[in-house]
mmCIF file of C-alpha atoms in Angstrom:
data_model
loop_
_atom_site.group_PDB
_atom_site.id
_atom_site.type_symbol
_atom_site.label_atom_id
_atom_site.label_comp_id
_atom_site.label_asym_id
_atom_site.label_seq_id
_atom_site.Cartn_x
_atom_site.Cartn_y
_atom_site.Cartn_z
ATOM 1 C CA UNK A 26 69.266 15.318 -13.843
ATOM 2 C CA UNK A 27 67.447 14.381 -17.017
ATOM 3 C CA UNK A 28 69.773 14.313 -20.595
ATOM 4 C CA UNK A 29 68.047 17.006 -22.893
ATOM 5 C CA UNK A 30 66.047 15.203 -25.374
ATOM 6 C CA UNK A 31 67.287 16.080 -28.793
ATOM 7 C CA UNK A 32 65.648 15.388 -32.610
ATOM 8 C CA UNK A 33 66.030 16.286 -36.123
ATOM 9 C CA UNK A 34 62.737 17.819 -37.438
ATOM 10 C CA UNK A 35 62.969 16.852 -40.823
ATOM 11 C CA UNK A 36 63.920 12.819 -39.979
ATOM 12 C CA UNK A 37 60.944 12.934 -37.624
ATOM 13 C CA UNK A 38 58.472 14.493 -39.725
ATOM 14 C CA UNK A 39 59.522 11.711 -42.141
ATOM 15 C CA UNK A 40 59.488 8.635 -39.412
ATOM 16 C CA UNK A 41 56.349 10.003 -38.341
ATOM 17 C CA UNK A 42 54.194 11.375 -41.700
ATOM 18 C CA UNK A 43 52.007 8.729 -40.882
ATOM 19 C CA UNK A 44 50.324 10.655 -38.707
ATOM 20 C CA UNK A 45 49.570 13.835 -40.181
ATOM 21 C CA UNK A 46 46.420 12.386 -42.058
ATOM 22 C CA UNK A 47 43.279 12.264 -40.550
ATOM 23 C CA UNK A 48 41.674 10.663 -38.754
ATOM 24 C CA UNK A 49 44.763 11.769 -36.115
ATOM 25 C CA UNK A 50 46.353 14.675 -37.919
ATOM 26 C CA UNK A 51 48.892 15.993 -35.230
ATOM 27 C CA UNK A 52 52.188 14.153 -33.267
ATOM 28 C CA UNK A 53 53.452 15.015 -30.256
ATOM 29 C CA UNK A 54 57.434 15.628 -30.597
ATOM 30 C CA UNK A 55 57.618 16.199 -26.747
ATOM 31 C CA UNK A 56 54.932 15.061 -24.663
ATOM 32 C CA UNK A 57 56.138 13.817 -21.417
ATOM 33 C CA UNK A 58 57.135 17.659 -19.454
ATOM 34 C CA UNK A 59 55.841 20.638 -18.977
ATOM 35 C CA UNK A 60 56.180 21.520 -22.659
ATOM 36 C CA UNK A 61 53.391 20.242 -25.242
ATOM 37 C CA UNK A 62 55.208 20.973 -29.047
ATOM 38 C CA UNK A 63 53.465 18.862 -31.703
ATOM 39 C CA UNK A 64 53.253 18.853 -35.384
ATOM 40 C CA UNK A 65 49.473 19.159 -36.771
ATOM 41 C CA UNK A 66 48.657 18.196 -40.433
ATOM 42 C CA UNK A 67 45.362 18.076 -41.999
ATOM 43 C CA UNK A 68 42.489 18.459 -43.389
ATOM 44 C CA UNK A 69 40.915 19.472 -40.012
ATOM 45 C CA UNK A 70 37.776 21.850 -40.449
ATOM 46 C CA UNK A 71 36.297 22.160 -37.189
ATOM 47 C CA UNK A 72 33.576 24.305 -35.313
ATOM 48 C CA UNK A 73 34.804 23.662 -31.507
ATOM 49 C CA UNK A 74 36.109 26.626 -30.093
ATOM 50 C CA UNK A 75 39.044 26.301 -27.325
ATOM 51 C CA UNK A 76 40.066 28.495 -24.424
ATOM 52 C CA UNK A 77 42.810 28.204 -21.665
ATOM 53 C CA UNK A 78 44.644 29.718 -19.331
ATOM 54 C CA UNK A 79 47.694 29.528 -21.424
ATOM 55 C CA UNK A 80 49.329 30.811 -24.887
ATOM 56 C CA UNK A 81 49.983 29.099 -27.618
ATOM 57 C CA UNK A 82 52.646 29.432 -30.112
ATOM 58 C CA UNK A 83 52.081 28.835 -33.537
ATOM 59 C CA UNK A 84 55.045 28.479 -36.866
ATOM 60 C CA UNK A 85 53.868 26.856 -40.212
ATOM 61 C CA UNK A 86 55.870 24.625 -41.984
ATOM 62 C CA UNK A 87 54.349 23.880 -45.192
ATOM 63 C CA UNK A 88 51.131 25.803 -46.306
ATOM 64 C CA UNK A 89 49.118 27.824 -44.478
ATOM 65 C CA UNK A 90 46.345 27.627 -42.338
ATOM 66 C CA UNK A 91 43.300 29.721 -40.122
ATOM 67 C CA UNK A 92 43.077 30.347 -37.129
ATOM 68 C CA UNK A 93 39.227 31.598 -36.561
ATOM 69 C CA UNK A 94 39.246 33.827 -32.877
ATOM 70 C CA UNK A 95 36.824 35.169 -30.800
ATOM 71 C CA UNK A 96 38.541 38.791 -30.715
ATOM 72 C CA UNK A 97 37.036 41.962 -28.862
ATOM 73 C CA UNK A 98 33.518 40.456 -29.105
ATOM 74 C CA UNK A 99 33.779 39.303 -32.879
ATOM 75 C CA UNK A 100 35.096 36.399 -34.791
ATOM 76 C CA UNK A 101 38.266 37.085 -37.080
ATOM 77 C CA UNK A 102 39.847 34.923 -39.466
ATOM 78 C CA UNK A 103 43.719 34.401 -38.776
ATOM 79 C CA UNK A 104 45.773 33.351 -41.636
ATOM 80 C CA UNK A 105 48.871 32.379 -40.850
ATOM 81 C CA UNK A 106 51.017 31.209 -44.025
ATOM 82 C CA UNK A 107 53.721 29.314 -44.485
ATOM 83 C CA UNK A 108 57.149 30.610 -42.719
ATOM 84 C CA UNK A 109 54.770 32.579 -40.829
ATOM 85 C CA UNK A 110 55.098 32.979 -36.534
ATOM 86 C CA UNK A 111 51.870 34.053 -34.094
ATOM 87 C CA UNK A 112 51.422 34.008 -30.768
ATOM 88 C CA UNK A 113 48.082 33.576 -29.519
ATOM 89 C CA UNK A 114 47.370 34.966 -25.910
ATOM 90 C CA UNK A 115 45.680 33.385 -23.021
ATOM 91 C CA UNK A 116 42.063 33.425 -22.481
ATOM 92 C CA UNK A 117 40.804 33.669 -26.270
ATOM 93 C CA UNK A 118 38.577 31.275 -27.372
ATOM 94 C CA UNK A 119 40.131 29.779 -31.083
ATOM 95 C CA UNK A 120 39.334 27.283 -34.083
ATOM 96 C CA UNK A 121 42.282 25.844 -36.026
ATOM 97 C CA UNK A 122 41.318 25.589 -39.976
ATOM 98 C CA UNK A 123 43.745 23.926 -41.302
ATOM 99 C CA UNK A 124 43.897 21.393 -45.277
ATOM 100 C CA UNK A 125 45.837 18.939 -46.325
ATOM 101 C CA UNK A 126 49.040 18.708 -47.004
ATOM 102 C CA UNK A 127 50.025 21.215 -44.640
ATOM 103 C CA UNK A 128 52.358 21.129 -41.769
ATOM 104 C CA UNK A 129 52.038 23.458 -38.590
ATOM 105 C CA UNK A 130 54.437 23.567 -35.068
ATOM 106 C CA UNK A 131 52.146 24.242 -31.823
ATOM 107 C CA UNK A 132 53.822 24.501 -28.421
ATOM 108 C CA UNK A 133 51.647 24.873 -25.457
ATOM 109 C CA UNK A 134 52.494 24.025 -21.700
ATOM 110 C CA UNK A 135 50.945 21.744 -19.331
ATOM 111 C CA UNK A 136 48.006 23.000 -16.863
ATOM 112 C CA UNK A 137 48.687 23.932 -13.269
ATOM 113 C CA UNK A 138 46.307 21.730 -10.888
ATOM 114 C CA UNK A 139 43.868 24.491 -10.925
ATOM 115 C CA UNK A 140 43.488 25.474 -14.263
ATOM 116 C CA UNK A 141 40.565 25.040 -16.359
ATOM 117 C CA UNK A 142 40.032 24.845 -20.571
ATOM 118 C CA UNK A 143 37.031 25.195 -22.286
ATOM 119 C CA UNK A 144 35.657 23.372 -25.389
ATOM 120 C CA UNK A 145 32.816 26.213 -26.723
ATOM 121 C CA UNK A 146 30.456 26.249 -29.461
ATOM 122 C CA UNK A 147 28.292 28.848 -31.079
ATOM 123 C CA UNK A 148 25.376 28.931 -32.501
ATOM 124 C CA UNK A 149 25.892 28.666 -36.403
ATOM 125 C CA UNK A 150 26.015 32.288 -37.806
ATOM 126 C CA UNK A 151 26.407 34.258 -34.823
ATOM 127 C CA UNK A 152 28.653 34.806 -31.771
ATOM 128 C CA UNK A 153 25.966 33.416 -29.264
ATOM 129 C CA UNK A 154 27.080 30.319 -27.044
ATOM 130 C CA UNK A 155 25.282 27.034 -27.805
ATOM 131 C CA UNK A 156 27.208 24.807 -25.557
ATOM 132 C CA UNK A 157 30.325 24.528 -23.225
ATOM 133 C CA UNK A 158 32.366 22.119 -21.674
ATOM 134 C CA UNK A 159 34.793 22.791 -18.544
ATOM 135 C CA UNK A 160 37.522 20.227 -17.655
ATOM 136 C CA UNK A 161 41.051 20.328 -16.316
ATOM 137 C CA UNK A 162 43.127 19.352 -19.512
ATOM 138 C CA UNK A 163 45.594 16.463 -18.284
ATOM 139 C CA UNK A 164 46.273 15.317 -21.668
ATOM 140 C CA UNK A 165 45.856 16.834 -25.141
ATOM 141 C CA UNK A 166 43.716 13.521 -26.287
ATOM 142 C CA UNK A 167 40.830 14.351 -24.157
ATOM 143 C CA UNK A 168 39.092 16.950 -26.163
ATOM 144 C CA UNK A 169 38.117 14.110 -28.565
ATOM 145 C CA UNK A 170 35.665 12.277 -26.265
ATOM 146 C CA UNK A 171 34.526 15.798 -25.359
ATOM 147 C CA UNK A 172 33.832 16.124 -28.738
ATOM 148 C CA UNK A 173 31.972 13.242 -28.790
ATOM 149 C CA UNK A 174 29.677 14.083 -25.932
ATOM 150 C CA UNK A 175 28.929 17.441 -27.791
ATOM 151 C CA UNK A 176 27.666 15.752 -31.008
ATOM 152 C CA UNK A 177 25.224 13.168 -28.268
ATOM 153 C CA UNK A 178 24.046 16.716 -26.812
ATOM 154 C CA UNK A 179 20.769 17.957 -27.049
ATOM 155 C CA UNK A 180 22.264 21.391 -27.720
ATOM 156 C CA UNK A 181 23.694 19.763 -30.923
ATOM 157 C CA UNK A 182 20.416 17.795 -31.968
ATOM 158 C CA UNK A 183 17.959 20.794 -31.644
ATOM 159 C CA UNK A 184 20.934 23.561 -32.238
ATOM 160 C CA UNK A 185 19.368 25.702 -29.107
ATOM 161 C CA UNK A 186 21.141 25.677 -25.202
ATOM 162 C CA UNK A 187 20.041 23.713 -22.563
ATOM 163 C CA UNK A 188 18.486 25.805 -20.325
ATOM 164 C CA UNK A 189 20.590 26.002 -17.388
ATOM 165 C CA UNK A 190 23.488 24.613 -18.814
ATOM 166 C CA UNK A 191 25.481 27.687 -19.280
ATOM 167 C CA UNK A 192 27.309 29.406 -16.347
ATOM 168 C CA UNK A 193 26.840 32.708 -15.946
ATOM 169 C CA UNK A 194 30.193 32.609 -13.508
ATOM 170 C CA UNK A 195 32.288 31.802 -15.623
ATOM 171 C CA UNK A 196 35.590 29.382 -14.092
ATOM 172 C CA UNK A 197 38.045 31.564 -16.340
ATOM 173 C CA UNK A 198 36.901 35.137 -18.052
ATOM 174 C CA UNK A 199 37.382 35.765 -22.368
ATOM 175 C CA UNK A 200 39.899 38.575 -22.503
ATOM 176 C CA UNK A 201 37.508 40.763 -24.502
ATOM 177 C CA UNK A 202 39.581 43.608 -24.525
ATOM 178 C CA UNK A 203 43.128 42.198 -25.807
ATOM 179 C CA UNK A 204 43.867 43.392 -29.511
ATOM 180 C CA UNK A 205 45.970 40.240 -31.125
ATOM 181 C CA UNK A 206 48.860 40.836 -32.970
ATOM 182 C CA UNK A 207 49.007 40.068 -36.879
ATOM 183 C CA UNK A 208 51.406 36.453 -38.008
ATOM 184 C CA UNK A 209 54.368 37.703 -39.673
ATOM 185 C CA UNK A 210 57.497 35.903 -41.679
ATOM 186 C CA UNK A 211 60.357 34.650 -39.350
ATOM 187 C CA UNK A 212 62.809 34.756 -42.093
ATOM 188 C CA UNK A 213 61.654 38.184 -42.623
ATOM 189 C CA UNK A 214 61.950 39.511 -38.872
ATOM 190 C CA UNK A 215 65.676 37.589 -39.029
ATOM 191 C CA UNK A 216 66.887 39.295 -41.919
ATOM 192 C CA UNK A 217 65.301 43.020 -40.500
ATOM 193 C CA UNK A 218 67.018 41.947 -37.181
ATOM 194 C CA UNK A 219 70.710 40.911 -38.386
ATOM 195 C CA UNK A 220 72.356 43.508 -36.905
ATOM 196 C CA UNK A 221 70.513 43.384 -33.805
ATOM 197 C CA UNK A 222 71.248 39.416 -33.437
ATOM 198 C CA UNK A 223 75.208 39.397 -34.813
ATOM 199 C CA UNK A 224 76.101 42.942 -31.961
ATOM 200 C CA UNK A 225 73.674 41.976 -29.003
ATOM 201 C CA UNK A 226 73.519 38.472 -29.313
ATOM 202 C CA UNK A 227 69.557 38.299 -28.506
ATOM 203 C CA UNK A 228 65.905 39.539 -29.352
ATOM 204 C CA UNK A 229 62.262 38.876 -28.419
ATOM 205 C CA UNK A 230 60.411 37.487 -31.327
ATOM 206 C CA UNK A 231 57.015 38.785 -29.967
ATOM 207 C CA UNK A 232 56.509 42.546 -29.246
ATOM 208 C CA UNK A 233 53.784 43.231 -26.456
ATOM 209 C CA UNK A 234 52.589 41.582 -22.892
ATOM 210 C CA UNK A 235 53.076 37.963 -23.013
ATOM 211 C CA UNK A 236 54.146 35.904 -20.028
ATOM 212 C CA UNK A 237 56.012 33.463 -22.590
ATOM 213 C CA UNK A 238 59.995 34.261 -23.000
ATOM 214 C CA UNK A 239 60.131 33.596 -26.853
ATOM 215 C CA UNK A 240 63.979 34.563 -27.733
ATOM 216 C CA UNK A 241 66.107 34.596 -30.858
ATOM 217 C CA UNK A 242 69.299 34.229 -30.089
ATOM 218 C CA UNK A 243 72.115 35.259 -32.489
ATOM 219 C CA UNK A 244 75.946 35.591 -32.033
ATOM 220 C CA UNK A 245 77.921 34.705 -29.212
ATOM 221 C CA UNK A 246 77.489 33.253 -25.953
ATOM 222 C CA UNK A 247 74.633 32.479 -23.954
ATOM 223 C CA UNK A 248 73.886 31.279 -20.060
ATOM 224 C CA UNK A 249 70.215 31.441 -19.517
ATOM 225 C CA UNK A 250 68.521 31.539 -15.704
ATOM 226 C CA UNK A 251 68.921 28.433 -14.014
ATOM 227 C CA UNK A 252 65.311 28.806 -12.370
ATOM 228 C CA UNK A 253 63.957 28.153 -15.959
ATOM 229 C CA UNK A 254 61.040 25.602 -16.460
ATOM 230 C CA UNK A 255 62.098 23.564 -19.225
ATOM 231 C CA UNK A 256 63.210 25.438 -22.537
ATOM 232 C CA UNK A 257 62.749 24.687 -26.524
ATOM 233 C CA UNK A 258 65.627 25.185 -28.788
ATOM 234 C CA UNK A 259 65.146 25.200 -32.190
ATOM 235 C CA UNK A 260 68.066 25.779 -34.453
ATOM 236 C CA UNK A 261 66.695 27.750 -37.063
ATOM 237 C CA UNK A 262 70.083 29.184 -39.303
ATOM 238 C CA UNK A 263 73.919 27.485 -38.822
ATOM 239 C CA UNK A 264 75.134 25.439 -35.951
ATOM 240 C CA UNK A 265 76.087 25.916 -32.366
ATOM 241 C CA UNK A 266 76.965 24.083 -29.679
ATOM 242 C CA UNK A 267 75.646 23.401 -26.259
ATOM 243 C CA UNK A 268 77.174 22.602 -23.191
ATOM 244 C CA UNK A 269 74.156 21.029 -20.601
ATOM 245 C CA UNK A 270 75.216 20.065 -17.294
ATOM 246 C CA UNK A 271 78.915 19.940 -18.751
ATOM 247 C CA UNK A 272 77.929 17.584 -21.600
ATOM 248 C CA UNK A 273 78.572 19.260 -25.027
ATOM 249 C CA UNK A 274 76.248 18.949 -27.774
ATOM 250 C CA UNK A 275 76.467 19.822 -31.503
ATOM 251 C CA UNK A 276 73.341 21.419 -32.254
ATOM 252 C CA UNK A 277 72.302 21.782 -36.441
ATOM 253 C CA UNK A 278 70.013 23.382 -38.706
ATOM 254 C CA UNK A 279 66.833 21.894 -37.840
ATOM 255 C CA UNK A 280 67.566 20.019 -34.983
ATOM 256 C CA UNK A 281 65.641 20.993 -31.609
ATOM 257 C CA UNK A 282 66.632 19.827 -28.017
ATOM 258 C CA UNK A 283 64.486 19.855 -25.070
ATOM 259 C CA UNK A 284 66.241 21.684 -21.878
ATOM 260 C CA UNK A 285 65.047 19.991 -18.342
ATOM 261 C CA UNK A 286 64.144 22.259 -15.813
ATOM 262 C CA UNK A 287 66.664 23.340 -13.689
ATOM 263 C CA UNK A 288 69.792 22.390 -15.744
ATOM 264 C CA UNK A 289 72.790 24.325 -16.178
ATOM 265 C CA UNK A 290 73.573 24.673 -20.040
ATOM 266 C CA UNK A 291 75.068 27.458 -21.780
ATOM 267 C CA UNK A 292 75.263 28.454 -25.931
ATOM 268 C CA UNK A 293 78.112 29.327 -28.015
ATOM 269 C CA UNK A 294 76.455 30.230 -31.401
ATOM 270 C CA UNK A 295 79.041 30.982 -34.244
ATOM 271 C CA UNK A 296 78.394 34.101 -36.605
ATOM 272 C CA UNK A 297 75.162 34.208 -38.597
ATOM 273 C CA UNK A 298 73.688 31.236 -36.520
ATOM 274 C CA UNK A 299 70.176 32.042 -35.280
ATOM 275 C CA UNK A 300 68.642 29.452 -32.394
ATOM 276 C CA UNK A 301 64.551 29.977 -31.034
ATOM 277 C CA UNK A 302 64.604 29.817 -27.306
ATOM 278 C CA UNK A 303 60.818 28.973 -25.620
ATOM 279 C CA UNK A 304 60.067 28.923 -22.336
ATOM 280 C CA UNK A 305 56.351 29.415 -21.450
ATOM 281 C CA UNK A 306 56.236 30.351 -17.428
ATOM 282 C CA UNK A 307 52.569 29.634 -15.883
ATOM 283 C CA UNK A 308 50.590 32.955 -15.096
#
């Protein structure tokens, strides 16, 4: 079994600022399992549209940023501000907006072998397609080279679609009926949730139908399933400490630790100590 793979976010945003500039703007933090949680800086103003079969979780760090969505057959304007949470469903196409000197947390999982994504744009001013690109995401790096090919399209050049080039049958279908939820302030939701966190020990961040488990987990002990894919842990208030696979670990303020899949680890988190607990299941 794996050792859970363990970092200090501040340290690392500092060992790694280099990259939160363009032309690269984003790091991965963990890369290499199912879970995909990177950093993204900026300035990154970008008309590409992205849709998969997967959610995304979104927490900003420093400044805010947009997140333009295709929503119910019309574009809205997401702004999600510093200290700010928001989970973005499967299946809606999205355009992260984001200027410098900001920092953003994204955590997204891996693609099952039959998955598909989809790199969309739209004709400039309205919600009709111009072009659209399906591929099996292996790696987060490929949508630049898809990029690429978009901007060496003829769709791009005359700003029309190739006739032909757009499928009617669709490999994966927009949710067009899912109303998303609003971002809202994670210190806020901790300090409306104290009492709920320091009696039962444990609350979803996200109300509504997500097949994501997004916990915060608050006093006292905890022993999740040991069926779980592998789980983020972000201590976010205090210290606890974590026993995997009968190794103990302190765990601080701002450190996170990766959790392999099918370890055995349990919590003990001392009063007014608040850990995020992510595990994103496939559909």
């Amino acid at each position: 079994m794996m050792a859970p793979v363990q970092c200090d976010i501040d340290k690392w945003l500092e060992e790694n600022k280099k990259y939160f500039v363009p032309p690269i703007c984003n790091k991965l933090m963990y890369k290499d399992g199912q879970l995909k949680t990177f950093f993204v800086g900026g300035p990154n103003s970008r008309k590409d549209f992205h849709m998969e079969e997967g959610e995304e979780f979104f927490y900003m760090l420093k400044g805010d940023m947009r997140l333009v969505v295709h929503e119910q057959g019309s574009f809205r304007d997401i702004k999600i501000s510093e200290g700010e949470v928001f989970m973005l469903p499967a299946r809606v196409p999205h355009s992260p907006q984001r200027i410098a000197d900001t920092i953003g947390l994204v955590i997204e999982r891996e693609r099952a072998p039959k998955e598909t994504d989809l790199l969309r744009y739209y004709i400039d001013g309205t919600d009709e397609i111009l072009y659209e690109k399906w591929f099996h995401c292996e790696n987060l790096e490929e949508l630049g080279p898809l990029i690429k090919e978009y901007f060496n399209s003829e769709a791009y050049k005359t700003g029309k679609p190739i006739p032909g080039s757009l499928l009617e049958d669709k490999p994966i279908k927009q949710d067009f009926e899912r109303k998303l939820g609003d971002p809202f302030s994670l210190q806020n939701w901790l300090d409306r949730h104290k009492e709920t966190l320091d009696k039962e020990g444990k609350k979803k961040l996200f109300d509504g139908q997500y097949v994501s488990r997004i916990d915060v987990l608050g006093k006292g002990e905890h022993f999740p399933d040991n069926d779980l894919p592998e789980t983020f842990l972000w201590q976010i208030e205090g210290k606890s400490a974590i026993t995997v696979d009968e190794k103990a670990y302190e765990f601080l303020k701002n450190q996170t630790m990766l959790i392999q899949p099918g370890s055995r680890y349990w919590i003990q988190n001392e009063a007014g100590s608040r850990t995020l607990s992510v595990v994103m299941n496939p559909v």
